[in-house]
Coordinates of C-alpha atoms in Angstrom, one line a residue:
Chain A
M19 CA 25.5 -5.5 1.4
D20 CA 27.8 -2.9 -0.1
I21 CA 27.2 0.8 -0.6
N22 CA 29.1 0.8 -3.9
E23 CA 26.6 -1.7 -5.2
F24 CA 23.8 0.6 -4.0
I25 CA 25.4 3.6 -5.8
K26 CA 25.7 1.5 -8.9
K27 CA 21.9 0.8 -8.8
I28 CA 21.1 4.4 -8.3
E29 CA 23.3 5.3 -11.3
E30 CA 21.5 2.8 -13.5
E31 CA 18.1 4.1 -12.4
F32 CA 18.9 7.8 -12.9
S33 CA 20.3 8.1 -16.4
D34 CA 21.2 11.8 -16.0
L35 CA 23.8 11.0 -13.3
E36 CA 27.3 10.9 -14.6
P37 CA 28.8 7.5 -13.7
G38 CA 31.4 7.6 -10.9
K39 CA 30.3 11.0 -9.7
L40 CA 28.1 9.8 -6.9
K41 CA 29.9 9.0 -3.6
P42 CA 28.6 7.8 -0.2
E43 CA 29.1 11.3 1.2
S44 CA 27.3 13.0 -1.8
K45 CA 24.3 15.1 -0.9
F46 CA 21.7 13.4 -3.1
R47 CA 19.6 16.5 -3.5
E48 CA 22.5 18.3 -5.1
M49 CA 23.5 15.5 -7.4
F50 CA 20.7 15.9 -9.8
E51 CA 17.4 17.7 -10.2
W52 CA 15.7 16.6 -7.0
N53 CA 11.9 16.6 -7.3
S54 CA 8.9 14.6 -6.1
I55 CA 9.2 12.1 -9.0
N56 CA 12.8 11.4 -8.3
A57 CA 12.0 10.8 -4.6
L58 CA 9.4 8.2 -5.8
I59 CA 11.9 6.6 -8.2
L60 CA 14.4 6.3 -5.3
I61 CA 11.8 4.8 -3.0
A62 CA 10.7 2.4 -5.8
L63 CA 14.3 1.3 -6.4
V64 CA 14.9 0.6 -2.7
S65 CA 11.6 -1.2 -2.5
T66 CA 12.2 -3.5 -5.5
E67 CA 15.9 -4.1 -4.8
Y68 CA 15.9 -4.5 -1.0
D69 CA 12.2 -5.1 -0.2
I70 CA 12.4 -2.1 2.3
T71 CA 9.8 0.6 2.0
L72 CA 11.2 4.0 2.8
N73 CA 8.7 6.6 4.0
A74 CA 8.5 10.3 3.6
E75 CA 10.3 10.9 6.9
D76 CA 13.2 8.7 5.9
I77 CA 13.8 10.8 2.8
T78 CA 13.3 14.1 4.6
K79 CA 15.8 13.4 7.3
S80 CA 18.4 12.0 5.0
V81 CA 21.1 14.2 3.5
T82 CA 23.7 11.9 1.9
V83 CA 23.6 8.6 0.0
Q84 CA 25.2 7.0 3.1
D85 CA 22.2 8.2 5.2
I86 CA 19.8 6.4 3.0
F87 CA 22.0 3.3 2.9
N88 CA 22.2 3.2 6.7
I89 CA 18.4 3.2 6.9
I90 CA 18.2 0.3 4.5
K91 CA 20.9 -1.6 6.3
S92 CA 19.3 -1.1 9.8
R93 CA 16.0 -2.4 8.5
I94 CA 17.5 -5.4 6.8
T95 CA 19.4 -6.6 9.8
K96 CA 16.4 -6.2 12.0
Chain B
M27 CA -23.6 -22.1 -6.3
K28 CA -20.7 -20.0 -7.5
A29 CA -21.0 -16.6 -9.2
N30 CA -19.1 -15.0 -12.2
I31 CA -18.9 -11.9 -14.3
K32 CA -21.1 -12.3 -17.4
A33 CA -20.6 -8.9 -19.1
I34 CA -19.1 -5.5 -18.6
S35 CA -19.8 -2.2 -20.4
Y36 CA -18.6 1.3 -19.6
Y37 CA -19.4 4.9 -20.4
L38 CA -17.1 7.9 -20.5
P39 CA -18.2 11.5 -20.5
K40 CA -17.6 13.3 -23.9
K41 CA -15.3 16.1 -22.7
T42 CA -11.6 15.3 -22.5
L43 CA -8.7 16.9 -20.7
T44 CA -5.5 16.2 -22.6
N45 CA -1.9 16.8 -21.5
K46 CA -1.6 19.6 -24.1
E47 CA -4.5 21.3 -22.4
L48 CA -3.0 20.7 -18.9
C49 CA 0.3 22.3 -20.0
R50 CA -1.6 25.3 -21.3
I51 CA -3.3 25.7 -17.9
F52 CA -0.2 25.0 -15.9
P53 CA 2.8 26.5 -17.9
Q54 CA 5.3 25.0 -15.4
L55 CA 4.3 21.5 -16.6
T56 CA 5.6 19.7 -19.7
E57 CA 3.8 16.8 -21.5
E58 CA 6.9 14.7 -20.9
D59 CA 6.7 15.4 -17.2
I60 CA 3.1 14.3 -17.0
I61 CA 3.9 11.1 -18.8
K62 CA 6.9 10.4 -16.6
R63 CA 4.8 10.9 -13.4
T64 CA 1.6 9.2 -14.4
G65 CA 1.8 7.6 -17.8
I66 CA -1.5 9.3 -18.7
K67 CA -2.2 11.2 -21.9
T68 CA -5.8 12.2 -21.5
R69 CA -8.8 11.8 -19.2
H70 CA -12.6 12.3 -19.5
V71 CA -14.5 14.8 -17.3
V72 CA -18.1 15.5 -16.7
T73 CA -19.8 18.7 -17.7
D74 CA -23.2 20.4 -17.3
G75 CA -24.0 19.0 -13.9
M76 CA -23.6 15.4 -14.9
V77 CA -23.1 13.2 -11.9
G78 CA -22.0 9.6 -11.1
S79 CA -25.4 8.1 -11.3
D80 CA -25.8 9.6 -14.9
L81 CA -22.7 7.8 -16.0
A82 CA -23.8 4.6 -14.3
F83 CA -27.2 4.9 -16.1
H84 CA -25.6 5.2 -19.5
A85 CA -23.2 2.3 -18.7
A86 CA -26.0 0.1 -17.7
N87 CA -28.1 0.9 -20.8
K88 CA -25.0 0.1 -22.9
L89 CA -24.6 -3.2 -21.1
F90 CA -28.2 -4.2 -21.8
K91 CA -27.9 -3.1 -25.5
E92 CA -24.5 -4.6 -26.2
N93 CA -25.5 -8.0 -24.7
A94 CA -29.1 -8.0 -25.8
F95 CA -29.9 -8.6 -22.2
D96 CA -33.4 -8.4 -20.8
R97 CA -33.2 -6.0 -17.8
S98 CA -36.3 -7.5 -16.1
N99 CA -34.0 -10.4 -15.1
I100 CA -32.0 -8.2 -12.7
D101 CA -32.9 -9.2 -9.1
F102 CA -30.3 -7.0 -7.3
L103 CA -28.7 -3.7 -8.0
I104 CA -25.5 -2.4 -6.4
F105 CA -24.4 1.1 -7.0
C106 CA -20.9 2.1 -5.9
T107 CA -19.6 5.7 -5.9
E108 CA -18.0 8.4 -3.7
G109 CA -20.5 10.8 -5.2
L110 CA -24.0 9.8 -4.2
D111 CA -27.0 11.9 -5.5
Y112 CA -28.4 12.4 -2.0
K113 CA -27.9 11.3 1.6
G114 CA -31.3 9.7 1.2
P115 CA -32.9 8.0 -0.7
A116 CA -30.2 5.6 -1.8
T117 CA -29.1 6.4 -5.3
A118 CA -29.5 2.7 -6.1
C119 CA -33.3 3.2 -5.6
I120 CA -33.3 6.1 -8.0
L121 CA -31.4 4.1 -10.5
Q122 CA -33.8 1.1 -10.2
N123 CA -36.5 3.4 -11.4
R124 CA -34.5 5.2 -14.1
L125 CA -33.3 1.9 -15.5
Q126 CA -36.8 0.5 -15.3
L127 CA -35.6 -2.6 -13.3
S128 CA -38.1 -4.8 -11.6
T129 CA -39.7 -3.6 -8.4
T130 CA -38.9 -7.0 -6.9
C131 CA -35.2 -6.1 -7.2
G132 CA -33.0 -5.4 -4.2
A133 CA -31.0 -2.1 -4.4
L134 CA -28.0 -1.1 -2.3
D135 CA -25.4 1.8 -2.4
I136 CA -21.8 1.0 -1.5
P137 CA -20.0 4.4 -1.1
F138 CA -16.4 3.4 -1.7
G139 CA -13.4 4.5 -3.7
C140 CA -10.5 2.6 -5.2
T141 CA -11.5 -0.7 -3.7
G142 CA -15.1 -0.2 -4.6
F143 CA -15.2 -2.8 -7.4
T144 CA -13.7 -5.6 -5.5
Y145 CA -16.0 -4.9 -2.5
C146 CA -19.0 -4.9 -4.8
L147 CA -17.9 -8.1 -6.4
S148 CA -17.5 -9.8 -3.0
V149 CA -21.0 -8.7 -1.9
A150 CA -22.5 -9.8 -5.3
A151 CA -20.8 -13.2 -5.1
S152 CA -21.9 -13.7 -1.5
L153 CA -25.6 -12.9 -2.4
I154 CA -25.5 -15.4 -5.3
E155 CA -23.6 -18.1 -3.3
S156 CA -26.1 -17.8 -0.5
E157 CA -28.9 -18.0 -3.1
Q158 CA -30.5 -14.6 -2.1
A159 CA -30.1 -13.3 -5.6
S160 CA -29.1 -14.7 -9.0
T161 CA -28.6 -11.8 -11.5
I162 CA -26.9 -8.8 -10.1
L163 CA -26.1 -5.5 -11.8
V164 CA -23.0 -3.8 -10.3
L165 CA -22.5 -0.1 -11.2
N166 CA -19.3 1.6 -10.4
S167 CA -19.3 5.3 -11.2
D168 CA -17.1 8.1 -10.1
I169 CA -16.7 11.8 -10.8
P170 CA -13.4 12.8 -9.1
S171 CA -13.1 15.9 -11.4
T172 CA -15.9 17.5 -9.4
V173 CA -13.9 17.5 -6.1
I174 CA -10.5 18.5 -7.6
H175 CA -9.5 22.1 -7.2
P176 CA -8.9 23.6 -10.7
E177 CA -5.4 24.7 -9.6
D178 CA -4.4 21.3 -8.4
A179 CA -2.2 20.1 -11.3
E180 CA -1.2 16.8 -9.6
L181 CA -4.7 15.6 -9.1
R182 CA -6.0 16.9 -12.5
M183 CA -3.4 15.0 -14.4
L184 CA -4.2 11.7 -12.5
F185 CA -8.0 11.4 -12.3
G186 CA -10.7 10.9 -14.8
D187 CA -14.5 10.4 -14.6
A188 CA -16.2 7.2 -15.8
G189 CA -19.0 4.7 -15.2
A190 CA -18.9 0.9 -15.5
A191 CA -21.6 -1.7 -15.5
T192 CA -20.9 -5.3 -14.6
L193 CA -23.4 -8.2 -14.7
V194 CA -22.7 -10.9 -12.1
T195 CA -24.7 -14.1 -12.5
K196 CA -24.7 -17.7 -11.3
C197 CA -21.9 -19.9 -12.8
H198 CA -22.6 -22.8 -15.0
P199 CA -22.0 -26.0 -13.1
G200 CA -18.3 -26.9 -12.8
E201 CA -17.1 -23.4 -13.4
S202 CA -15.0 -21.8 -10.6
G203 CA -16.0 -18.2 -11.3
I204 CA -15.3 -15.6 -8.6
G205 CA -12.9 -16.9 -5.9
K206 CA -12.3 -16.0 -2.3
F207 CA -11.5 -12.5 -1.3
S208 CA -8.7 -10.9 0.7
F209 CA -9.4 -7.7 2.6
G210 CA -7.4 -5.1 4.4
T211 CA -8.0 -1.8 6.1
D212 CA -5.9 0.8 7.8
G213 CA -7.9 3.9 8.7
S214 CA -4.7 5.6 10.1
G215 CA -4.0 6.6 6.6
A216 CA -7.4 8.3 6.1
S217 CA -6.1 11.9 5.9
N218 CA -3.5 11.0 3.2
L219 CA -6.3 10.8 0.6
I220 CA -9.5 12.5 1.6
V221 CA -12.3 14.5 0.2
K222 CA -12.5 17.3 2.7
S223 CA -15.8 19.0 3.6
S224 CA -17.8 16.5 1.6
G225 CA -20.1 15.1 4.3
V226 CA -21.6 15.9 7.7
R227 CA -18.2 16.3 9.4
D228 CA -16.8 19.8 8.7
P229 CA -19.5 20.6 6.2
V230 CA -19.2 23.3 3.5
D231 CA -20.0 26.7 5.1
T232 CA -19.7 30.3 4.1
S233 CA -16.1 30.6 5.0
W234 CA -15.2 27.5 2.9
L235 CA -17.2 28.9 -0.1
N236 CA -15.4 32.2 0.2
Q237 CA -12.0 30.5 0.6
H238 CA -12.6 28.6 -2.7
K239 CA -14.4 31.4 -4.5
N240 CA -12.0 31.3 -7.5
A241 CA -12.7 27.6 -7.8
G242 CA -16.5 27.9 -8.0
G243 CA -16.8 27.3 -4.2
M244 CA -15.7 23.6 -4.2
K245 CA -19.2 22.9 -2.9
F246 CA -19.0 19.1 -3.1
G247 CA -15.7 19.1 -1.1
R248 CA -12.1 19.0 -2.1
M249 CA -9.8 16.1 -2.7
E250 CA -6.4 16.2 -1.1
M251 CA -3.7 13.6 -1.6
N252 CA -0.3 13.1 -0.1
A253 CA 1.2 11.3 -3.1
L254 CA 4.4 10.1 -1.4
E255 CA 2.4 8.5 1.4
I256 CA -0.1 6.8 -1.0
F257 CA 2.8 5.6 -3.1
T258 CA 4.7 4.0 -0.1
F259 CA 1.4 2.6 1.3
S260 CA 0.8 0.8 -2.1
L261 CA 4.3 -0.6 -2.1
R262 CA 3.8 -1.8 1.4
V263 CA 0.4 -3.5 1.2
V264 CA 0.0 -4.7 -2.4
P265 CA 2.7 -7.5 -2.5
P266 CA 1.6 -9.2 0.7
M267 CA -2.1 -8.8 -0.4
V268 CA -1.2 -10.6 -3.7
S269 CA 0.4 -13.5 -1.8
N270 CA -2.6 -13.7 0.5
I271 CA -5.0 -13.8 -2.5
L272 CA -3.0 -16.6 -4.0
T273 CA -2.9 -18.6 -0.8
K274 CA -6.6 -18.1 -0.1
N275 CA -7.5 -19.4 -3.6
N276 CA -5.0 -22.2 -3.5
V277 CA -3.1 -21.1 -6.6
T278 CA 0.4 -20.0 -7.3
K279 CA 1.6 -16.9 -9.2
D280 CA 2.3 -19.0 -12.2
D281 CA -1.3 -20.2 -12.4
I282 CA -2.4 -16.7 -12.9
D283 CA -2.9 -15.8 -16.6
L284 CA -3.4 -12.1 -16.1
F285 CA -3.0 -9.5 -13.3
V286 CA -5.5 -6.6 -13.3
F287 CA -4.9 -4.1 -10.6
H288 CA -6.7 -0.9 -9.7
Q289 CA -5.5 1.5 -12.4
A290 CA -4.0 4.0 -10.0
N291 CA -1.0 5.4 -11.9
I292 CA 1.1 3.8 -14.6
F293 CA 4.4 4.7 -12.9
L294 CA 3.2 3.1 -9.7
L295 CA 1.8 0.0 -11.5
N296 CA 5.1 -0.7 -13.2
V297 CA 7.0 -0.4 -9.9
L298 CA 4.5 -2.9 -8.3
R299 CA 4.9 -5.2 -11.3
K300 CA 8.7 -5.2 -11.0
K301 CA 8.5 -5.7 -7.2
L302 CA 6.2 -8.7 -7.7
K303 CA 8.3 -10.0 -10.5
I304 CA 5.3 -10.3 -12.8
D305 CA 6.0 -10.6 -16.5
E306 CA 4.9 -7.6 -18.5
S307 CA 2.8 -9.8 -20.8
K308 CA 0.7 -10.9 -17.8
F309 CA 0.1 -7.5 -16.4
F310 CA -2.7 -5.5 -17.8
I311 CA -2.6 -1.7 -17.9
F312 CA -5.5 0.4 -19.4
M313 CA -5.5 4.0 -18.3
E314 CA -3.4 6.0 -20.7
N315 CA -6.5 7.6 -22.3
I316 CA -8.8 7.7 -19.3
G317 CA -6.7 8.3 -16.2
N318 CA -7.5 6.9 -12.7
T319 CA -11.2 6.3 -12.7
V320 CA -11.4 5.2 -9.1
S321 CA -13.9 2.3 -8.6
A322 CA -14.6 2.0 -12.3
S323 CA -10.9 1.4 -13.2
I324 CA -10.9 -2.4 -12.7
P325 CA -14.1 -3.3 -14.6
I326 CA -13.0 -1.0 -17.5
A327 CA -9.6 -2.7 -17.6
L328 CA -11.2 -6.1 -17.4
H329 CA -13.6 -5.3 -20.3
E330 CA -10.6 -4.1 -22.4
A331 CA -8.6 -7.2 -21.6
I332 CA -11.5 -9.4 -22.7
Q333 CA -12.3 -7.3 -25.8
T334 CA -8.7 -7.3 -27.0
G335 CA -8.3 -11.0 -26.4
K336 CA -5.7 -10.5 -23.7
A337 CA -8.0 -12.4 -21.3
K338 CA -9.6 -15.5 -22.7
K339 CA -12.4 -17.8 -21.6
G340 CA -11.1 -20.0 -18.8
D341 CA -8.2 -17.7 -17.8
K342 CA -7.4 -17.1 -14.2
I343 CA -7.3 -13.3 -13.4
L344 CA -6.0 -11.8 -10.2
L345 CA -7.8 -8.6 -9.3
A346 CA -6.2 -6.3 -6.7
A347 CA -7.5 -2.9 -5.5
F348 CA -5.9 -0.5 -3.1
G349 CA -6.2 3.1 -2.1
I350 CA -8.4 5.6 -0.3
G351 CA -9.2 4.4 3.3
Y352 CA -6.6 3.0 3.4
S353 CA -8.4 0.0 2.0
W354 CA -7.3 -2.9 -0.1
S355 CA -9.0 -6.1 -1.4
G356 CA -8.8 -8.6 -4.2
T357 CA -9.6 -12.0 -5.5
V358 CA -9.0 -14.5 -8.3
L359 CA -11.5 -14.8 -11.1
T360 CA -11.8 -17.5 -13.7
I361 CA -13.6 -15.9 -16.6

């Protein structure tokens, strides 16, 4: 799996994101209005696309898009 | 001898709480925000000391009237709520008398939340299959508004009060009726959705009443929810539960005509639907104007599905409930 593919999926889900602006090193909380509903949307996206259920702690300890991606990757290869 | 649902009726308290009203109370909210988070536009709430058994009483009388059903035929009553009238006697006994049911009728309380309806149905079906009863009245009635802090916007936008009455009887020969149930429990999640100080552990005391003075004391306890945990719990358990229900009942996803889940939150339901790859036309949602009505949510949705022709005679319906506990359970029903 590829991080650019993951970023594309995020951009499709969050329509207020300007396409091409989100990078692996982007701090996702700064990219758009980060609130509880957006956290749920991100968890839902990861759950439907990768069949991985992120928990509250995963979100809290992650800073960048790459951090989230790494968590998904580590669980998929398990 | 198999069992099936013969009729359903429900009753909603008159007073409503609309998104407009919520936005007036909580100026930081917008109607758009509430819709995005919950998909709910309005909910009904009890007033003047009305409790769960009152809603159940009205729902049962409605069921008898709408179906011209002779109540003396009821030989078992199951009352399910998280808001019993007393610790004793059982509220089901009080309802037997209020509803003027036969004194030869069995009566049982099942204090349960989101999975209350599927649990009641499994008990009712078991009583009929084992020939201990033949005509069972299941009442699911909840009043979450009475344990929500008035300043808790998140819970007020989600929950509504309602009572539902379901008649469960013996099937006609050859009908498959209510199928096999799948259950699951994980009490490690108990604190993520809980009504604090609502029983004998940590009972309401003077300091609690003082602490909640501005909210009328919160004397029935106070509901607290960790929305993120409940959300991820649902994503984790519902898909495997659905597979398990299908396997247990020897059917495939394509055999199911309609999926009726506990009406928890429209946003969550749509995520579950997508995750399970269920077509929108086969996934029933009915909560926009009533909110999450806890154990009454499935019978109300089922009634609406039947009334609107979305569920037809002979259809296979998969019921799946999940929530407070954590608890989850479901079955396949051929109506």
